[in-house]
């Protein structure tokens, strides 16, 4: 995790009435803010405007006058209310022409899906006149060595491997406007694959950050344990919370990667010393990836027996490429009959201890491991919402024996409690591989 | 889905460098946008600025000039970088004075928590001179009957039961600025308990919207089918895409709910006529809720046999309250042994047709329904990423027989392809209940 440093000022302008209506949570602004901060750009403003040509025209020009970079998302779709391409090019006095290559790529996109291309999609092949099409990413990285003045007063089109709306970058008088699609599933990969490379010539130094991921500790307890380190400037240390986990981000600025790493090293060591027992990884995407990696290296297999989490653990594990080598399967036993019939929980346990008991969690894990024949099995059972006392038990079974952990939920929030049960089970496994 | 209408134009201005760094996801903008839209206010812009007095001063005045309402969040805290109160009151020429009542309330807040009040918190007792303190909400609701001209050129202070920073509303020359704390846990209750009441005098009518949810059709094909309706003003019709689904929102403004519904009815009928086969619900949260509801009414049960989706269908179904009455369980068979041993897929099918074949999907659904003993079973199998030809088969088994549907994936995107397989299986079930 290392990026370069620039002194350029930026604004983000997200276009879409759905954002102004509150229908959509603006994750694009956050994604881009973090990416730009990591790259050392100074972001002065984020803004959202609706699909209104006059307001977009005015707000774009205001941003264009006061900042070096204006990054827009949304409004590149095929429908009539998608106005970003036309409005921005209109404001900058740039003519749009149809690109035969893009049109063909788009037709292929629909053809592969055995669909007819709707006529309205044709608009998405309109690009700034004389724009350079970057159809292959590898082709583009050759331009990396170019200085920013060489690519001034030009236009570039970025491929969209996940949709039909291409990205567009326009450089003019030392400034730059970048138009990206609105759906995060298209925008984020386009930013990572094309825009990062495109921004390279503006970057003057290097900025390195490392992300320390913890489990089993809350954000404020974590922040308290490293309170004195949070005042540091270079490296800076910032705590944040994400999907029930507490994270720390350490960031240093320097002329070279090596210098930045030298600044970071002692701080990272100190954090590890204080939080060691809660850290499951540095610069790793998530706990499930780390778990699968550890199990893979150990040559071990896993299965899950899920009640309260309803398949959520299996879902997260199978979101990771290569999961099929480790996770052989899962039994979601949402009724007593399945707990008894498929997982072998005893009738006595169900009657005397109940389906959310520690004993039931233990027998679920043992039963699943036996039935599916894996090295490890994790189980979950509990009440995530409703009138019962909200609680859960998670268990881990392996050759080494069975462990169980109890959870009490403070809130009547079904999804949050399911997530807590998932994380507790995954963390129990992590501590025992 | 119906709320009151105002003709007032609004802007939201969120203050905080943590938002510009991408450390914090801006859920406040979404919360306020939805609340304001529901209340019939026209939101023209959302913006984010950092903790920078000059930029905040400038951006606040720009918003103040062009809009009736400017709602700000953040920057009311006790630390030096909290600048919203001073900057906005400065821009409007309003003097701040310390409120003894607020100071006392704040001291009580700390006392109850057995904490000493930090000196820096004293700043939070500064309020516009002559501001009316609304310490009890009940007291405030009496003012509801007041017309907006009565409360013009005044200032009000809202209580913060969840923190120390009070909210502030300032009315001046028919315009209004509302300052709210940044933490959602303080801002959201304050909005619901005080700001909604405060806004009541500005509301003149009613705004009703209905959301038509479809599956099995892309956003552009859907938009094309209703292209002429998208030009309508009252009701307006807008297409959007969300989690692999295409949606249409119909919105009408009128004096009464009944009048708005009369405007909407013929348009909704026409949309149903054109897209009927793809519509699974109007004003429903998601496909899984509708499915569970239909199954519940029919007194039917369901199970899933998942390979490519890895428990994702069970996860989505169990996210819905009450799922346990319908979904008895799920078998995630991520390896051939589980497909054969637990689901009863024949060795012949696995050898001759392979694990992602139509025949395997059929036998998985049949096997799961038999094993778990439900009325319906849906199955998924396929390759979501990697070097194989990316494809899937989903099947549905019930008393009425077995159906299977083939999917070809165009992109090498594991999560997106898993989601497509989930949606295809859920849609296959929906069409057959």
Short mmCIF file of C-alpha atoms in Angstrom, two decimals, chain A residues 20-381:
data_model
loop_
_atom_site.label_atom_id
_atom_site.label_comp_id
_atom_site.label_asym_id
_atom_site.label_seq_id
_atom_site.Cartn_x
_atom_site.Cartn_y
_atom_site.Cartn_z
CA UNK A 20 -30.27 13.71 -3.63
CA UNK A 21 -33.35 11.64 -2.85
CA UNK A 22 -31.35 9.53 -0.41
CA UNK A 23 -32.15 6.36 -2.36
CA UNK A 24 -28.47 5.60 -2.79
CA UNK A 25 -25.71 5.89 -0.22
CA UNK A 26 -22.80 7.78 -1.77
CA UNK A 27 -19.99 5.27 -1.41
CA UNK A 28 -18.28 6.70 -4.52
CA UNK A 29 -17.39 9.95 -2.74
CA UNK A 30 -15.78 8.01 0.06
CA UNK A 31 -13.93 5.61 -2.24
CA UNK A 32 -12.53 8.45 -4.35
CA UNK A 33 -11.69 10.57 -1.29
CA UNK A 34 -9.63 7.78 0.18
CA UNK A 35 -7.92 7.01 -3.13
CA UNK A 36 -7.09 10.67 -3.71
CA UNK A 37 -5.86 11.16 -0.14
CA UNK A 38 -3.69 8.06 -0.52
CA UNK A 39 -2.28 9.47 -3.73
CA UNK A 40 -1.46 12.73 -1.97
CA UNK A 41 -4.00 14.93 -3.72
CA UNK A 42 -5.67 17.63 -1.61
CA UNK A 43 -9.42 17.22 -1.78
CA UNK A 44 -11.20 20.49 -1.02
CA UNK A 45 -14.80 19.54 -1.65
CA UNK A 46 -17.23 16.76 -2.42
CA UNK A 47 -20.55 17.72 -3.96
CA UNK A 48 -23.66 16.03 -5.27
CA UNK A 49 -25.97 17.46 -7.92
CA UNK A 50 -29.05 15.93 -9.51
CA UNK A 51 -29.62 15.07 -13.15
CA UNK A 52 -30.21 18.73 -13.97
CA UNK A 53 -28.16 20.16 -16.88
CA UNK A 54 -28.19 23.82 -15.74
CA UNK A 55 -27.10 23.10 -12.18
CA UNK A 56 -24.50 20.57 -13.30
CA UNK A 57 -23.13 23.04 -15.88
CA UNK A 58 -22.85 25.78 -13.26
CA UNK A 59 -21.42 23.60 -10.50
CA UNK A 60 -18.92 21.97 -12.83
CA UNK A 61 -17.62 25.34 -14.03
CA UNK A 62 -17.34 26.63 -10.45
CA UNK A 63 -15.31 23.57 -9.48
CA UNK A 64 -13.25 23.80 -12.68
CA UNK A 65 -12.30 27.40 -11.97
CA UNK A 66 -11.01 26.82 -8.46
CA UNK A 67 -9.43 23.35 -8.64
CA UNK A 68 -6.83 21.50 -10.69
CA UNK A 69 -8.81 18.26 -10.87
CA UNK A 70 -12.55 17.74 -11.04
CA UNK A 71 -13.60 14.11 -10.78
CA UNK A 72 -17.20 13.35 -11.69
CA UNK A 73 -19.14 10.14 -11.18
CA UNK A 74 -22.51 9.12 -12.60
CA UNK A 75 -24.69 10.32 -15.42
CA UNK A 76 -22.85 8.35 -18.13
CA UNK A 77 -25.63 5.79 -18.58
CA UNK A 78 -27.78 5.26 -21.66
CA UNK A 79 -30.97 6.98 -20.52
CA UNK A 80 -32.12 10.53 -21.22
CA UNK A 81 -31.41 11.71 -17.67
CA UNK A 82 -27.73 10.76 -18.03
CA UNK A 83 -26.28 14.16 -18.84
CA UNK A 84 -22.72 14.29 -17.52
CA UNK A 85 -20.86 13.58 -20.76
CA UNK A 86 -22.77 16.18 -22.80
CA UNK A 87 -22.85 18.81 -20.04
CA UNK A 88 -19.15 18.69 -19.16
CA UNK A 89 -18.00 18.56 -22.78
CA UNK A 90 -20.42 21.39 -23.55
CA UNK A 91 -19.02 23.49 -20.69
CA UNK A 92 -15.47 22.91 -21.93
CA UNK A 93 -16.37 23.52 -25.59
CA UNK A 94 -15.46 20.00 -26.67
CA UNK A 95 -17.25 18.24 -29.51
CA UNK A 96 -18.47 14.66 -29.06
CA UNK A 97 -18.20 12.11 -31.86
CA UNK A 98 -19.19 8.47 -32.11
CA UNK A 99 -16.32 6.01 -31.70
CA UNK A 100 -16.68 2.98 -34.00
CA UNK A 101 -14.31 0.95 -31.76
CA UNK A 102 -16.36 1.67 -28.66
CA UNK A 103 -19.59 0.90 -30.48
CA UNK A 104 -18.17 -2.46 -31.51
CA UNK A 105 -16.95 -3.22 -27.98
CA UNK A 106 -20.40 -2.40 -26.67
CA UNK A 107 -22.10 -4.62 -29.25
CA UNK A 108 -19.78 -7.45 -28.21
CA UNK A 109 -20.69 -6.84 -24.55
CA UNK A 110 -24.37 -7.41 -25.35
CA UNK A 111 -23.71 -10.22 -27.85
CA UNK A 112 -21.82 -12.30 -25.26
CA UNK A 113 -24.85 -11.99 -23.00
CA UNK A 114 -27.13 -13.10 -25.87
CA UNK A 115 -28.92 -9.75 -25.64
CA UNK A 116 -29.85 -7.21 -28.26
CA UNK A 117 -28.16 -3.85 -27.67
CA UNK A 118 -30.84 -1.26 -26.82
CA UNK A 119 -30.62 1.72 -29.19
CA UNK A 120 -30.18 4.09 -26.28
CA UNK A 121 -26.84 2.51 -25.40
CA UNK A 122 -25.38 3.90 -28.63
CA UNK A 123 -25.00 7.27 -26.88
CA UNK A 124 -22.33 5.71 -24.68
CA UNK A 125 -20.03 5.41 -27.71
CA UNK A 126 -19.89 9.23 -27.95
CA UNK A 127 -16.44 10.49 -26.95
CA UNK A 128 -14.52 13.78 -27.17
CA UNK A 129 -13.24 14.41 -30.71
CA UNK A 130 -9.63 13.21 -31.13
CA UNK A 131 -9.78 11.31 -27.85
CA UNK A 132 -7.25 8.57 -27.41
CA UNK A 133 -8.92 5.23 -26.75
CA UNK A 134 -7.18 3.15 -24.11
CA UNK A 135 -8.79 -0.17 -24.98
CA UNK A 136 -6.06 -2.23 -23.33
CA UNK A 137 -4.70 -1.31 -20.00
CA UNK A 138 -1.23 -2.60 -20.76
CA UNK A 139 -1.07 -0.20 -23.69
CA UNK A 140 -1.80 2.67 -21.37
CA UNK A 141 0.83 1.94 -18.78
CA UNK A 142 3.44 2.77 -21.43
CA UNK A 143 2.26 6.35 -21.22
CA UNK A 144 3.11 6.40 -17.52
CA UNK A 145 6.52 7.83 -18.25
CA UNK A 146 4.98 10.84 -19.98
CA UNK A 147 5.08 14.17 -18.22
CA UNK A 148 1.87 16.01 -17.51
CA UNK A 149 2.54 18.77 -20.05
CA UNK A 150 2.71 16.18 -22.83
CA UNK A 151 -0.84 15.06 -22.14
CA UNK A 152 -2.21 18.57 -21.72
CA UNK A 153 -5.11 19.64 -23.97
CA UNK A 154 -6.02 16.06 -24.81
CA UNK A 155 -8.80 13.59 -24.12
CA UNK A 156 -8.62 9.94 -23.14
CA UNK A 157 -11.20 7.19 -22.96
CA UNK A 158 -10.87 4.44 -20.32
CA UNK A 159 -12.27 0.94 -20.86
CA UNK A 160 -15.10 -0.32 -18.67
CA UNK A 161 -14.69 -4.08 -18.29
CA UNK A 162 -17.74 -4.25 -16.02
CA UNK A 163 -20.27 -2.22 -17.98
CA UNK A 164 -20.88 -0.22 -21.12
CA UNK A 165 -20.14 3.39 -20.09
CA UNK A 166 -16.47 4.19 -20.74
CA UNK A 167 -14.59 6.68 -18.55
CA UNK A 168 -13.34 9.95 -20.02
CA UNK A 169 -10.46 12.23 -19.03
CA UNK A 170 -10.07 15.72 -20.49
CA UNK A 171 -6.99 17.87 -19.91
CA UNK A 172 -7.18 21.57 -20.67
CA UNK A 173 -4.94 24.47 -19.65
CA UNK A 174 -3.19 22.43 -16.97
CA UNK A 175 -6.46 21.28 -15.44
CA UNK A 176 -8.16 17.93 -15.71
CA UNK A 177 -11.73 16.63 -15.64
CA UNK A 178 -12.30 12.90 -15.19
CA UNK A 179 -15.73 11.39 -15.87
CA UNK A 180 -16.43 7.99 -14.31
CA UNK A 181 -19.52 5.75 -14.31
CA UNK A 182 -21.82 5.82 -11.29
CA UNK A 183 -22.18 2.14 -10.29
CA UNK A 184 -19.40 1.36 -7.78
CA UNK A 185 -18.91 -2.06 -9.41
CA UNK A 186 -17.82 -0.23 -12.58
CA UNK A 187 -16.26 2.91 -11.12
CA UNK A 188 -13.95 1.30 -8.56
CA UNK A 189 -12.20 -1.14 -10.93
CA UNK A 190 -11.92 1.61 -13.56
CA UNK A 191 -10.27 3.89 -11.03
CA UNK A 192 -7.85 1.19 -9.90
CA UNK A 193 -7.01 -0.06 -13.37
CA UNK A 194 -6.92 3.13 -15.43
CA UNK A 195 -7.28 6.36 -13.46
CA UNK A 196 -4.46 5.61 -11.02
CA UNK A 197 -2.09 5.19 -13.96
CA UNK A 198 -3.46 8.29 -15.59
CA UNK A 199 -2.80 10.38 -12.46
CA UNK A 200 0.80 9.21 -12.16
CA UNK A 201 2.39 12.16 -14.01
CA UNK A 202 0.97 14.60 -11.45
CA UNK A 203 2.55 12.89 -8.51
CA UNK A 204 5.74 14.25 -6.98
CA UNK A 205 6.66 12.05 -4.05
CA UNK A 206 5.51 8.94 -2.32
CA UNK A 207 2.95 8.27 0.32
CA UNK A 208 2.86 4.86 1.96
CA UNK A 209 0.16 3.52 4.19
CA UNK A 210 -0.37 0.28 6.05
CA UNK A 211 -3.65 -0.92 7.43
CA UNK A 212 -3.64 -2.90 10.69
CA UNK A 213 -6.75 -5.08 11.01
CA UNK A 214 -8.02 -6.25 14.37
CA UNK A 215 -10.87 -8.35 15.70
CA UNK A 216 -12.19 -8.91 19.20
CA UNK A 217 -11.68 -5.28 20.25
CA UNK A 218 -13.89 -2.22 19.78
CA UNK A 219 -12.81 0.92 17.94
CA UNK A 220 -12.68 3.13 21.03
CA UNK A 221 -10.81 0.55 23.14
CA UNK A 222 -8.34 0.15 20.26
CA UNK A 223 -7.98 3.93 19.87
CA UNK A 224 -7.43 4.30 23.62
CA UNK A 225 -4.67 1.70 23.61
CA UNK A 226 -2.75 3.72 21.03
CA UNK A 227 -4.04 7.21 21.99
CA UNK A 228 -0.58 8.81 22.14
CA UNK A 229 0.29 7.50 18.67
CA UNK A 230 -2.78 9.18 17.13
CA UNK A 231 -1.15 12.60 17.56
CA UNK A 232 1.73 11.73 15.22
CA UNK A 233 2.05 13.70 11.97
CA UNK A 234 4.46 11.63 9.90
CA UNK A 235 3.56 8.87 10.11
CA UNK A 236 -0.03 9.65 11.00
CA UNK A 237 -2.14 6.99 12.70
CA UNK A 238 -5.94 6.98 12.27
CA UNK A 239 -8.47 4.55 13.74
CA UNK A 240 -11.67 3.59 11.98
CA UNK A 241 -14.39 0.98 12.11
CA UNK A 242 -15.64 -1.22 9.27
CA UNK A 243 -18.12 -4.12 9.19
CA UNK A 244 -17.77 -4.81 12.89
CA UNK A 245 -13.98 -4.56 12.86
CA UNK A 246 -11.64 -1.88 14.18
CA UNK A 247 -8.80 -0.78 11.91
CA UNK A 248 -5.74 1.42 12.21
CA UNK A 249 -4.19 3.15 9.24
CA UNK A 250 -0.55 4.30 9.42
CA UNK A 251 0.52 6.75 6.71
CA UNK A 252 3.90 8.29 6.00
CA UNK A 253 5.06 10.80 3.37
CA UNK A 254 8.58 10.72 2.00
CA UNK A 255 10.67 11.05 -1.12
CA UNK A 256 11.05 7.31 -1.57
CA UNK A 257 9.19 4.20 -0.53
CA UNK A 258 12.18 3.15 1.55
CA UNK A 259 12.24 6.41 3.50
CA UNK A 260 8.51 6.15 4.18
CA UNK A 261 8.87 2.57 5.38
CA UNK A 262 11.66 3.62 7.75
CA UNK A 263 9.31 6.20 9.28
CA UNK A 264 6.50 3.66 9.64
CA UNK A 265 8.44 0.66 11.00
CA UNK A 266 8.84 1.69 14.67
CA UNK A 267 5.21 2.86 14.92
CA UNK A 268 3.92 -0.40 13.42
CA UNK A 269 6.10 -2.35 15.85
CA UNK A 270 4.71 -0.39 18.80
CA UNK A 271 1.13 -0.99 17.63
CA UNK A 272 1.82 -4.71 17.29
CA UNK A 273 3.31 -4.74 20.78
CA UNK A 274 0.21 -3.12 22.28
CA UNK A 275 -2.55 -4.78 20.22
CA UNK A 276 -0.82 -7.99 19.16
CA UNK A 277 -3.50 -10.35 20.42
CA UNK A 278 -6.17 -8.61 18.39
CA UNK A 279 -4.32 -8.14 15.11
CA UNK A 280 -5.11 -10.66 12.39
CA UNK A 281 -3.29 -9.01 9.57
CA UNK A 282 -1.61 -5.96 8.07
CA UNK A 283 -2.63 -4.89 4.54
CA UNK A 284 -5.02 -7.82 4.12
CA UNK A 285 -8.46 -7.46 2.56
CA UNK A 286 -10.55 -9.19 5.25
CA UNK A 287 -10.61 -11.91 7.89
CA UNK A 288 -12.01 -14.59 5.56
CA UNK A 289 -9.16 -14.20 3.08
CA UNK A 290 -6.59 -14.52 5.88
CA UNK A 291 -8.37 -17.57 7.28
CA UNK A 292 -8.51 -19.36 3.94
CA UNK A 293 -4.87 -18.55 3.36
CA UNK A 294 -3.83 -19.95 6.76
CA UNK A 295 -5.92 -23.09 6.25
CA UNK A 296 -4.52 -23.55 2.75
CA UNK A 297 -0.94 -23.30 3.99
CA UNK A 298 -1.73 -25.77 6.78
CA UNK A 299 -3.38 -28.13 4.28
CA UNK A 300 -6.61 -28.12 6.31
CA UNK A 301 -10.26 -28.12 5.30
CA UNK A 302 -13.28 -26.39 6.81
CA UNK A 303 -17.04 -26.62 6.95
CA UNK A 304 -19.72 -24.59 8.71
CA UNK A 305 -22.95 -25.45 10.50
CA UNK A 306 -24.97 -22.27 10.59
CA UNK A 307 -28.21 -21.38 12.25
CA UNK A 308 -28.29 -17.71 13.32
CA UNK A 309 -25.87 -16.68 10.56
CA UNK A 310 -28.00 -18.48 7.94
CA UNK A 311 -25.19 -19.16 5.47
CA UNK A 312 -23.51 -15.79 5.97
CA UNK A 313 -20.16 -17.33 6.92
CA UNK A 314 -20.18 -19.68 3.93
CA UNK A 315 -21.20 -16.73 1.72
CA UNK A 316 -18.24 -14.62 2.88
CA UNK A 317 -15.77 -17.49 2.52
CA UNK A 318 -17.02 -18.38 -0.96
CA UNK A 319 -16.70 -14.74 -2.04
CA UNK A 320 -12.93 -15.34 -1.89
CA UNK A 321 -11.35 -16.86 -5.03
CA UNK A 322 -10.04 -20.35 -4.40
CA UNK A 323 -12.36 -21.00 -1.44
CA UNK A 324 -13.45 -24.32 -2.93
CA UNK A 325 -10.13 -25.94 -2.01
CA UNK A 326 -10.70 -25.25 1.69
CA UNK A 327 -14.42 -24.91 2.34
CA UNK A 328 -15.99 -28.22 1.44
CA UNK A 329 -19.49 -27.13 2.34
CA UNK A 330 -21.95 -25.87 4.84
CA UNK A 331 -25.17 -26.98 6.44
CA UNK A 332 -27.60 -24.19 7.24
CA UNK A 333 -29.83 -25.80 9.85
CA UNK A 334 -32.57 -23.27 10.38
CA UNK A 335 -34.97 -25.69 12.06
CA UNK A 336 -34.60 -28.26 14.84
CA UNK A 337 -35.27 -31.14 12.44
CA UNK A 338 -32.18 -30.25 10.41
CA UNK A 339 -30.07 -29.73 13.51
CA UNK A 340 -31.08 -33.18 14.65
CA UNK A 341 -31.39 -35.06 11.36
CA UNK A 342 -28.47 -33.67 9.38
CA UNK A 343 -26.09 -32.47 12.10
CA UNK A 344 -26.84 -35.12 14.71
CA UNK A 345 -27.70 -32.77 17.58
CA UNK A 346 -29.34 -34.98 20.20
CA UNK A 347 -33.05 -34.72 20.96
CA UNK A 348 -32.09 -34.41 24.62
CA UNK A 349 -29.97 -31.31 23.97
CA UNK A 350 -32.72 -29.66 21.93
CA UNK A 351 -35.30 -30.38 24.61
CA UNK A 352 -33.30 -29.71 27.73
CA UNK A 353 -30.80 -27.05 26.65
CA UNK A 354 -32.61 -25.61 23.65
CA UNK A 355 -31.52 -24.83 20.10
CA UNK A 356 -29.47 -21.76 20.99
CA UNK A 357 -27.55 -23.37 23.84
CA UNK A 358 -23.80 -23.85 24.15
CA UNK A 359 -24.35 -27.60 24.02
CA UNK A 360 -26.30 -27.31 20.77
CA UNK A 361 -23.53 -25.18 19.19
CA UNK A 362 -20.98 -27.80 20.29
CA UNK A 363 -22.96 -30.69 18.82
CA UNK A 364 -23.60 -28.75 15.59
CA UNK A 365 -19.87 -28.21 15.04
CA UNK A 366 -19.03 -31.80 15.94
CA UNK A 367 -21.83 -33.15 13.75
CA UNK A 368 -20.87 -31.04 10.73
CA UNK A 369 -17.19 -32.00 10.97
CA UNK A 370 -18.12 -35.67 11.13
CA UNK A 371 -20.72 -35.47 8.35
CA UNK A 372 -18.65 -33.43 5.90
CA UNK A 373 -15.29 -34.84 6.94
CA UNK A 374 -13.20 -31.71 7.41
CA UNK A 375 -10.37 -30.75 9.75
CA UNK A 376 -12.27 -27.80 11.23
CA UNK A 377 -15.94 -27.02 11.68
CA UNK A 378 -17.49 -23.81 13.03
CA UNK A 379 -21.09 -23.50 14.14
CA UNK A 380 -23.46 -20.68 15.10
CA UNK A 381 -26.84 -20.68 16.82
#
